[in-house]
Each structure stands twice: as structure tokens, then as C-alpha cells.
CSV table of C-alpha atoms in Angstrom, one decimal:
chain,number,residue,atom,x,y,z
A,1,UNK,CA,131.1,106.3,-58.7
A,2,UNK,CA,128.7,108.5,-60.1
A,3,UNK,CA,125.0,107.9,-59.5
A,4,UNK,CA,122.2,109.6,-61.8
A,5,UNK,CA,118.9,109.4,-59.8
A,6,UNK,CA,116.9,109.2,-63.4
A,7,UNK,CA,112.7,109.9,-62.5
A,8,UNK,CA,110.3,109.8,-65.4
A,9,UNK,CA,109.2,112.9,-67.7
A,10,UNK,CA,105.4,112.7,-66.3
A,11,UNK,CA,106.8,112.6,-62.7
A,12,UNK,CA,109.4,115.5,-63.1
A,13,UNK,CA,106.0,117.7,-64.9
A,14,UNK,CA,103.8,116.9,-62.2
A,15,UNK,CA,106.1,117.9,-59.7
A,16,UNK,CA,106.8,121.2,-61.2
A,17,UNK,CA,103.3,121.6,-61.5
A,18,UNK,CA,102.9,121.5,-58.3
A,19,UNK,CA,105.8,123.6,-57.3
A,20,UNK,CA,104.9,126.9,-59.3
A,21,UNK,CA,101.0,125.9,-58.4
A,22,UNK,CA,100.0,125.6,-61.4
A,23,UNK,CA,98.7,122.0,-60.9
A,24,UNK,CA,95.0,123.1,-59.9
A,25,UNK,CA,93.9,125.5,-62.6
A,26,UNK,CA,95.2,122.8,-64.8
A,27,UNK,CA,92.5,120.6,-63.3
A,28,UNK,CA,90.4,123.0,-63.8
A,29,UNK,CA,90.4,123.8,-67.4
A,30,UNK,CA,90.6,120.0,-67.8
A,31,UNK,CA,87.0,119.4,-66.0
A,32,UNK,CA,85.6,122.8,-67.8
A,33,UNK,CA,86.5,121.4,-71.4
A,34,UNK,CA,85.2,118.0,-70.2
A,35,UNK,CA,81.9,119.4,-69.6
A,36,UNK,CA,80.3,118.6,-73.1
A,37,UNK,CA,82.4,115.0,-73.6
A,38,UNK,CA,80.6,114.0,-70.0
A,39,UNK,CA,77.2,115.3,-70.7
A,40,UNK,CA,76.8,114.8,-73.8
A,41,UNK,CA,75.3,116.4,-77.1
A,42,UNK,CA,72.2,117.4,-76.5
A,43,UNK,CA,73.4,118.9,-73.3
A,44,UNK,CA,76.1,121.1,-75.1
A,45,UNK,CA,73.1,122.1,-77.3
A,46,UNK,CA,72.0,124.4,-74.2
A,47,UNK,CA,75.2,125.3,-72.7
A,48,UNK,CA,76.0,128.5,-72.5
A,49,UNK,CA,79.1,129.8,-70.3
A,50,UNK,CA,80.7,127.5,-67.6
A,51,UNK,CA,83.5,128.6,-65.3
A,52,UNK,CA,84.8,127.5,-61.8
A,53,UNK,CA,84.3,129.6,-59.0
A,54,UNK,CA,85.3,128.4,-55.0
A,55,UNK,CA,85.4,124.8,-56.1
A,56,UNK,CA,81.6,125.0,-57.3
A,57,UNK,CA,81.2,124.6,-61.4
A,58,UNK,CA,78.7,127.1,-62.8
A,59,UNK,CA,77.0,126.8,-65.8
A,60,UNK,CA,74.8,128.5,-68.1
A,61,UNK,CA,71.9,126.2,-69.6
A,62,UNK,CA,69.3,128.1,-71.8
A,63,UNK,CA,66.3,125.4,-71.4
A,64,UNK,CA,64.4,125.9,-68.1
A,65,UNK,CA,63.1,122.5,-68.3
A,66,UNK,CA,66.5,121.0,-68.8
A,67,UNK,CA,67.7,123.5,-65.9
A,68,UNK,CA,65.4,121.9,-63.5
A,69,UNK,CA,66.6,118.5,-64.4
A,70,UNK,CA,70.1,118.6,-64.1
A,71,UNK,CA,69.6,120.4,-61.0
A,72,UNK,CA,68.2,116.9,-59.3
A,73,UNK,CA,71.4,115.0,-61.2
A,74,UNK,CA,73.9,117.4,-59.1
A,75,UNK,CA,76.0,115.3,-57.0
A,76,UNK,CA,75.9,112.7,-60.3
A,77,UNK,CA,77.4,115.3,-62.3
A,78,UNK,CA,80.3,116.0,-59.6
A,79,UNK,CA,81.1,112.6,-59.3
A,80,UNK,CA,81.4,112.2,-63.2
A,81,UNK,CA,83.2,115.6,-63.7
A,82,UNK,CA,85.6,114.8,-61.2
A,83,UNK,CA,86.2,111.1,-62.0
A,84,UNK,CA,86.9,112.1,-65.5
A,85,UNK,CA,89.8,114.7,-64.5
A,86,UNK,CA,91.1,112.1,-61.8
A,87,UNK,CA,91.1,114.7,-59.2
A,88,UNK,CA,88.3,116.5,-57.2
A,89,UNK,CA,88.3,120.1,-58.2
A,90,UNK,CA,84.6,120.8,-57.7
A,91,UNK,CA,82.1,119.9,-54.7
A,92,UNK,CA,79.2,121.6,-56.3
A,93,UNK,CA,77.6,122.2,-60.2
A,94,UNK,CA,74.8,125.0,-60.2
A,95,UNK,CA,73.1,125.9,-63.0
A,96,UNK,CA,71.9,129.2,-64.0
């Protein structure tokens, strides 16, 4: 008898994801666009370019004052960032 071994869409994408490596720069412009959801509005105000660069999130911010501040929050905003992609893609933020 004939037997179909049937696997679900999201399954079969993730798997060829992960195949052609494209799974991790996925993440990665998943946790860059997340940037202004997580922090906010008046955070976005100030943002200016943010990239990934050897699993450490870099990102512009225009106000010194505001600069200095998130700089304290750093391991806060890891944890959020990477909570909200599901996946840890960064181990540091640094703010320039």
C-alpha cells in the first residue's frame, strides 16, 4: 500500500530554510525591523541606521542623552529583541 508521509507547510519552509541557510538572515531582518515596535516611538524618533554585524546589533541614535541611557538598558534590550524574533540572533546592542 502506498504511504504519503504528509508534514505541515511551516515545517517543510523551515526546513528549507535551514537547508539553503537562509534561516539566519531571516532572523535577522526580522529583529532589525522589530527594532522600533520593541522600543517604541519616541525611541524611533532618534534612530538613525541599524544593522547586524558578528551577532552584535548597531544602531545609530542622534540624542547623546538618550545614547547614554540605552547604553545602561543593554542586556534588556537583547533579551527583548531576541524574545520578540523567538530566536537569539544578537548577544550585544551598541549604540553609536
Amino acid at each position: 500500500m502506498f504511504r504519503r508521509d504528509v508534514k505541515k507547510l511551516d515545517t517543510l519552509l523551515l526546513q528549507f530554510l535551514r537547508i539553503t541557510s537562509l534561516e539566519t538572515p531571516l532572523l535577522q531582518r526580522r529583529l532589525v525591523g522589530a527594532w522600533p515596535e520593541v522600543m517604541g516611538e519616541g525611541v524611533e524618533r532618534h534612530t538613525g541606521q541599524v544593522f547586524i554585524s558578528n551577532q552584535t546589533l548597531w544602531v545609530k541614535i542622534n540624542n547623546s542623552a538618550l545614547r547614554a541611557e540605552l547604553s545602561m538598558m543593554r542586556s534588556e534590550i537583547v533579551e527583548k529583541l531576541n524574545s520578540h524574533v523567538g530566536a537569539r540572533i544578537i548577544v550585544d546592542v551598541r549604540f553609536f
